[in-house]
Amino acid sequence: MLKKLAILVAAASLATPALAAPAEARDNWLGQAQEINKIQIGKRDPSARRMMIKSGTTPANRTVSYPVRLEAGKFYGFMADCDYECNEAKLTLTQNGQEIESFSQAENSSPMFSLRANRTGEYKLNYTITDCEKDRCAYSVEVYKGNREYDMNF
C-alpha cells in the first residue's frame, strides 16, 4: 500500500491544492487504488482486461470468497485493497480447497500476486482482512486477465 499511496500523493499534489489532497485521498482511497491497479496492469500488459471487481465491508478475520473462472495458459493478476483503517490483509486463490497461490505479509493492506493458470476451471479467490481498526473495513478485490506475466511490484 505504501507504493500505491506514494503514487496517489504525487498525483494528487499535481491535480489539487496541497491542503485538499490528504482528505480527498482518504475519502476515496479504494476508487483511487482501483485506478492505480488498472494503470499499472495496463503498463505491464496493454491487452489485459479487468474481469472481476468486487467490493464490500467485512470485520477482521472473516474471509470473503468470490468464484472466478480461469483459462489454462492465460495470465492473471489478483489484487485487493482496503481502507485506511485496515493494516493487514491476505489474498489466496484456491481450487477444490487446495491453495494455488497467496499473498500475506505483515503490515501490508494491498496484497497482490500473478500467475499463469495451469488448467481451465473454477477457482475461488479468498480475501481476509487480518487487522482492522474498526468493526468493519471497506475493501475491493480485482482480477485482471491478459497475455503476459505481470510484475506485481507497484
PDB file of C-alpha atoms in Angstrom:
ATOM      1  CA  MET A   1       0.000   0.000   0.000  1.00  0.00           C
ATOM      2  CA  LEU A   2       2.877   2.375   0.655  1.00  0.00           C
ATOM      3  CA  LYS A   3       3.937   2.368  -3.011  1.00  0.00           C
ATOM      4  CA  LYS A   4       0.341   2.964  -4.116  1.00  0.00           C
ATOM      5  CA  LEU A   5      -0.032   5.730  -1.540  1.00  0.00           C
ATOM      6  CA  ALA A   6       3.136   7.435  -2.811  1.00  0.00           C
ATOM      7  CA  ILE A   7       1.785   7.331  -6.382  1.00  0.00           C
ATOM      8  CA  LEU A   8      -1.550   8.692  -5.176  1.00  0.00           C
ATOM      9  CA  VAL A   9       0.009  11.543  -3.190  1.00  0.00           C
ATOM     10  CA  ALA A  10       2.203  12.520  -6.137  1.00  0.00           C
ATOM     11  CA  ALA A  11      -0.783  12.513  -8.491  1.00  0.00           C
ATOM     12  CA  ALA A  12      -2.972  14.391  -6.022  1.00  0.00           C
ATOM     13  CA  SER A  13      -0.338  17.061  -5.450  1.00  0.00           C
ATOM     14  CA  LEU A  14      -0.292  17.801  -9.177  1.00  0.00           C
ATOM     15  CA  ALA A  15      -4.060  17.815  -9.560  1.00  0.00           C
ATOM     16  CA  THR A  16      -5.305  19.529  -6.394  1.00  0.00           C
ATOM     17  CA  PRO A  17      -4.160  22.079  -3.832  1.00  0.00           C
ATOM     18  CA  ALA A  18      -1.816  20.563  -1.253  1.00  0.00           C
ATOM     19  CA  LEU A  19      -4.203  21.037   1.665  1.00  0.00           C
ATOM     20  CA  ALA A  20      -7.096  19.265  -0.076  1.00  0.00           C
ATOM     21  CA  ALA A  21      -5.179  16.173  -1.249  1.00  0.00           C
ATOM     22  CA  PRO A  22      -4.950  14.166   2.006  1.00  0.00           C
ATOM     23  CA  ALA A  23      -8.658  14.460   2.891  1.00  0.00           C
ATOM     24  CA  GLU A  24      -9.759  13.708  -0.666  1.00  0.00           C
ATOM     25  CA  ALA A  25      -7.337  10.801  -0.936  1.00  0.00           C
ATOM     26  CA  ARG A  26      -8.616   9.379   2.327  1.00  0.00           C
ATOM     27  CA  ASP A  27     -12.288   9.708   1.345  1.00  0.00           C
ATOM     28  CA  ASN A  28     -11.893   7.888  -1.968  1.00  0.00           C
ATOM     29  CA  TRP A  29      -8.892   5.613  -1.416  1.00  0.00           C
ATOM     30  CA  LEU A  30     -10.486   2.434  -2.796  1.00  0.00           C
ATOM     31  CA  GLY A  31     -11.570   4.113  -6.023  1.00  0.00           C
ATOM     32  CA  GLN A  32      -8.122   5.609  -6.455  1.00  0.00           C
ATOM     33  CA  ALA A  33      -6.439   2.290  -5.646  1.00  0.00           C
ATOM     34  CA  GLN A  34      -8.550   0.605  -8.329  1.00  0.00           C
ATOM     35  CA  GLU A  35      -7.468   3.230 -10.850  1.00  0.00           C
ATOM     36  CA  ILE A  36      -3.807   2.763  -9.874  1.00  0.00           C
ATOM     37  CA  ASN A  37      -4.198  -1.005 -10.317  1.00  0.00           C
ATOM     38  CA  LYS A  38      -5.751  -0.537 -13.758  1.00  0.00           C
ATOM     39  CA  ILE A  39      -2.982   1.823 -14.891  1.00  0.00           C
ATOM     40  CA  GLN A  40      -0.165  -0.356 -13.557  1.00  0.00           C
ATOM     41  CA  ILE A  41      -1.545  -3.575 -15.068  1.00  0.00           C
ATOM     42  CA  GLY A  42      -2.083  -1.734 -18.379  1.00  0.00           C
ATOM     43  CA  LYS A  43       1.579  -0.694 -18.401  1.00  0.00           C
ATOM     44  CA  ARG A  44       2.631  -4.312 -17.957  1.00  0.00           C
ATOM     45  CA  ASP A  45       0.184  -5.773 -20.473  1.00  0.00           C
ATOM     46  CA  PRO A  46      -1.863  -3.447 -22.720  1.00  0.00           C
ATOM     47  CA  SER A  47      -4.096  -6.392 -23.664  1.00  0.00           C
ATOM     48  CA  ALA A  48      -5.062  -7.046 -20.018  1.00  0.00           C
ATOM     49  CA  ARG A  49      -8.715  -6.598 -19.077  1.00  0.00           C
ATOM     50  CA  ARG A  50     -10.353  -6.410 -15.686  1.00  0.00           C
ATOM     51  CA  MET A  51     -12.589  -9.469 -15.494  1.00  0.00           C
ATOM     52  CA  MET A  52     -13.820  -9.006 -11.928  1.00  0.00           C
ATOM     53  CA  ILE A  53     -14.143  -6.275  -9.346  1.00  0.00           C
ATOM     54  CA  LYS A  54     -15.934  -6.774  -6.041  1.00  0.00           C
ATOM     55  CA  SER A  55     -16.207  -4.544  -3.014  1.00  0.00           C
ATOM     56  CA  GLY A  56     -17.838  -4.510   0.379  1.00  0.00           C
ATOM     57  CA  THR A  57     -17.114  -4.319   4.080  1.00  0.00           C
ATOM     58  CA  THR A  58     -16.060  -7.053   6.453  1.00  0.00           C
ATOM     59  CA  PRO A  59     -14.897  -7.394  10.036  1.00  0.00           C
ATOM     60  CA  ALA A  60     -11.355  -8.530  10.765  1.00  0.00           C
ATOM     61  CA  ASN A  61     -10.601 -12.236  10.404  1.00  0.00           C
ATOM     62  CA  ARG A  62     -13.676 -13.043   8.334  1.00  0.00           C
ATOM     63  CA  THR A  63     -12.916 -14.366   4.853  1.00  0.00           C
ATOM     64  CA  VAL A  64     -14.942 -13.271   1.846  1.00  0.00           C
ATOM     65  CA  SER A  65     -14.767 -15.537  -1.206  1.00  0.00           C
ATOM     66  CA  TYR A  66     -15.526 -14.993  -4.869  1.00  0.00           C
ATOM     67  CA  PRO A  67     -15.699 -17.607  -7.632  1.00  0.00           C
ATOM     68  CA  VAL A  68     -13.502 -16.950 -10.645  1.00  0.00           C
ATOM     69  CA  ARG A  69     -13.094 -18.985 -13.816  1.00  0.00           C
ATOM     70  CA  LEU A  70      -9.548 -19.187 -15.184  1.00  0.00           C
ATOM     71  CA  GLU A  71      -8.346 -20.414 -18.583  1.00  0.00           C
ATOM     72  CA  ALA A  72      -5.240 -22.562 -18.972  1.00  0.00           C
ATOM     73  CA  GLY A  73      -2.286 -20.646 -20.395  1.00  0.00           C
ATOM     74  CA  LYS A  74      -3.691 -17.186 -19.618  1.00  0.00           C
ATOM     75  CA  PHE A  75      -2.000 -14.787 -17.213  1.00  0.00           C
ATOM     76  CA  TYR A  76      -3.918 -13.308 -14.286  1.00  0.00           C
ATOM     77  CA  GLY A  77      -3.299 -10.509 -11.822  1.00  0.00           C
ATOM     78  CA  PHE A  78      -5.088 -10.694  -8.464  1.00  0.00           C
ATOM     79  CA  MET A  79      -5.156  -7.713  -6.136  1.00  0.00           C
ATOM     80  CA  ALA A  80      -7.026  -6.331  -3.185  1.00  0.00           C
ATOM     81  CA  ASP A  81      -7.086  -3.054  -1.303  1.00  0.00           C
ATOM     82  CA  CYS A  82      -8.735  -1.948   1.902  1.00  0.00           C
ATOM     83  CA  ASP A  83      -9.451   1.373   3.561  1.00  0.00           C
ATOM     84  CA  TYR A  84      -7.190   3.393   5.855  1.00  0.00           C
ATOM     85  CA  GLU A  85      -8.319   1.567   8.989  1.00  0.00           C
ATOM     86  CA  CYS A  86      -7.048  -1.721   7.567  1.00  0.00           C
ATOM     87  CA  ASN A  87      -3.454  -2.590   8.415  1.00  0.00           C
ATOM     88  CA  GLU A  88      -3.004  -6.130   7.137  1.00  0.00           C
ATOM     89  CA  ALA A  89      -4.779  -8.463   4.721  1.00  0.00           C
ATOM     90  CA  LYS A  90      -4.368 -11.819   2.972  1.00  0.00           C
ATOM     91  CA  LEU A  91      -5.368 -12.829  -0.566  1.00  0.00           C
ATOM     92  CA  THR A  92      -5.499 -16.518  -1.539  1.00  0.00           C
ATOM     93  CA  LEU A  93      -6.517 -18.412  -4.682  1.00  0.00           C
ATOM     94  CA  THR A  94      -7.799 -21.958  -4.174  1.00  0.00           C
ATOM     95  CA  GLN A  95      -9.164 -24.726  -6.338  1.00  0.00           C
ATOM     96  CA  ASN A  96     -11.068 -27.656  -4.846  1.00  0.00           C
ATOM     97  CA  GLY A  97      -9.986 -26.489  -1.389  1.00  0.00           C
ATOM     98  CA  GLN A  98      -6.271 -26.515  -2.211  1.00  0.00           C
ATOM     99  CA  GLU A  99      -4.226 -23.329  -2.126  1.00  0.00           C
ATOM    100  CA  ILE A 100      -2.821 -22.411  -5.540  1.00  0.00           C
ATOM    101  CA  GLU A 101      -1.251 -19.048  -4.661  1.00  0.00           C
ATOM    102  CA  SER A 102      -1.414 -16.495  -1.851  1.00  0.00           C
ATOM    103  CA  PHE A 103      -0.010 -13.237  -0.571  1.00  0.00           C
ATOM    104  CA  SER A 104       0.179 -12.328   3.090  1.00  0.00           C
ATOM    105  CA  GLN A 105       2.756 -10.003   4.564  1.00  0.00           C
ATOM    106  CA  ALA A 106       2.869  -8.149   7.868  1.00  0.00           C
ATOM    107  CA  GLU A 107       1.653  -4.567   7.620  1.00  0.00           C
ATOM    108  CA  ASN A 108       0.513  -4.906   4.010  1.00  0.00           C
ATOM    109  CA  SER A 109      -3.060  -3.923   3.245  1.00  0.00           C
ATOM    110  CA  SER A 110      -2.753  -4.328  -0.535  1.00  0.00           C
ATOM    111  CA  PRO A 111      -1.964  -7.974  -1.247  1.00  0.00           C
ATOM    112  CA  MET A 112      -1.403  -8.921  -4.879  1.00  0.00           C
ATOM    113  CA  PHE A 113       0.036 -11.724  -6.948  1.00  0.00           C
ATOM    114  CA  SER A 114       0.045 -13.002 -10.501  1.00  0.00           C
ATOM    115  CA  LEU A 115       0.054 -16.429 -12.074  1.00  0.00           C
ATOM    116  CA  ARG A 116      -0.357 -18.310 -15.299  1.00  0.00           C
ATOM    117  CA  ALA A 117      -3.235 -20.765 -14.971  1.00  0.00           C
ATOM    118  CA  ASN A 118      -2.162 -24.381 -15.455  1.00  0.00           C
ATOM    119  CA  ARG A 119      -5.677 -25.579 -16.117  1.00  0.00           C
ATOM    120  CA  THR A 120      -9.050 -24.203 -17.051  1.00  0.00           C
ATOM    121  CA  GLY A 121     -11.602 -24.361 -14.291  1.00  0.00           C
ATOM    122  CA  GLU A 122     -13.422 -22.821 -11.386  1.00  0.00           C
ATOM    123  CA  TYR A 123     -11.310 -21.281  -8.648  1.00  0.00           C
ATOM    124  CA  LYS A 124     -12.099 -19.317  -5.512  1.00  0.00           C
ATOM    125  CA  LEU A 125     -10.474 -16.017  -4.578  1.00  0.00           C
ATOM    126  CA  ASN A 126     -10.420 -15.577  -0.801  1.00  0.00           C
ATOM    127  CA  TYR A 127      -9.758 -12.280   0.947  1.00  0.00           C
ATOM    128  CA  THR A 128      -9.239 -11.773   4.671  1.00  0.00           C
ATOM    129  CA  ILE A 129      -8.553  -8.510   6.471  1.00  0.00           C
ATOM    130  CA  THR A 130      -6.463  -9.691   9.405  1.00  0.00           C
ATOM    131  CA  ASP A 131      -6.103  -6.317  11.150  1.00  0.00           C
ATOM    132  CA  CYS A 132      -8.888  -3.702  11.058  1.00  0.00           C
ATOM    133  CA  GLU A 133      -9.044  -0.764  13.463  1.00  0.00           C
ATOM    134  CA  LYS A 134     -12.868  -0.531  13.195  1.00  0.00           C
ATOM    135  CA  ASP A 135     -15.719  -3.022  13.494  1.00  0.00           C
ATOM    136  CA  ARG A 136     -15.681  -3.350   9.698  1.00  0.00           C
ATOM    137  CA  CYS A 137     -13.245  -2.281   6.990  1.00  0.00           C
ATOM    138  CA  ALA A 138     -14.102  -1.478   3.377  1.00  0.00           C
ATOM    139  CA  TYR A 139     -12.281  -3.415   0.650  1.00  0.00           C
ATOM    140  CA  SER A 140     -12.129  -4.123  -3.065  1.00  0.00           C
ATOM    141  CA  VAL A 141     -10.864  -7.223  -4.885  1.00  0.00           C
ATOM    142  CA  GLU A 142      -9.874  -7.240  -8.568  1.00  0.00           C
ATOM    143  CA  VAL A 143      -8.847  -9.829 -11.158  1.00  0.00           C
ATOM    144  CA  TYR A 144      -7.194  -8.990 -14.476  1.00  0.00           C
ATOM    145  CA  LYS A 145      -6.702 -11.375 -17.396  1.00  0.00           C
ATOM    146  CA  GLY A 146      -4.027 -10.900 -20.014  1.00  0.00           C
ATOM    147  CA  ASN A 147      -1.385 -12.379 -22.250  1.00  0.00           C
ATOM    148  CA  ARG A 148       1.841 -11.588 -20.355  1.00  0.00           C
ATOM    149  CA  GLU A 149       3.272 -12.236 -16.914  1.00  0.00           C
ATOM    150  CA  TYR A 150       2.849  -9.314 -14.507  1.00  0.00           C
ATOM    151  CA  ASP A 151       5.493  -7.861 -12.233  1.00  0.00           C
ATOM    152  CA  MET A 152       3.239  -7.056  -9.289  1.00  0.00           C
ATOM    153  CA  ASN A 153       5.646  -4.654  -7.533  1.00  0.00           C
ATOM    154  CA  PHE A 154       3.710  -1.405  -7.660  1.00  0.00           C
TER     155      PHE A 154
END
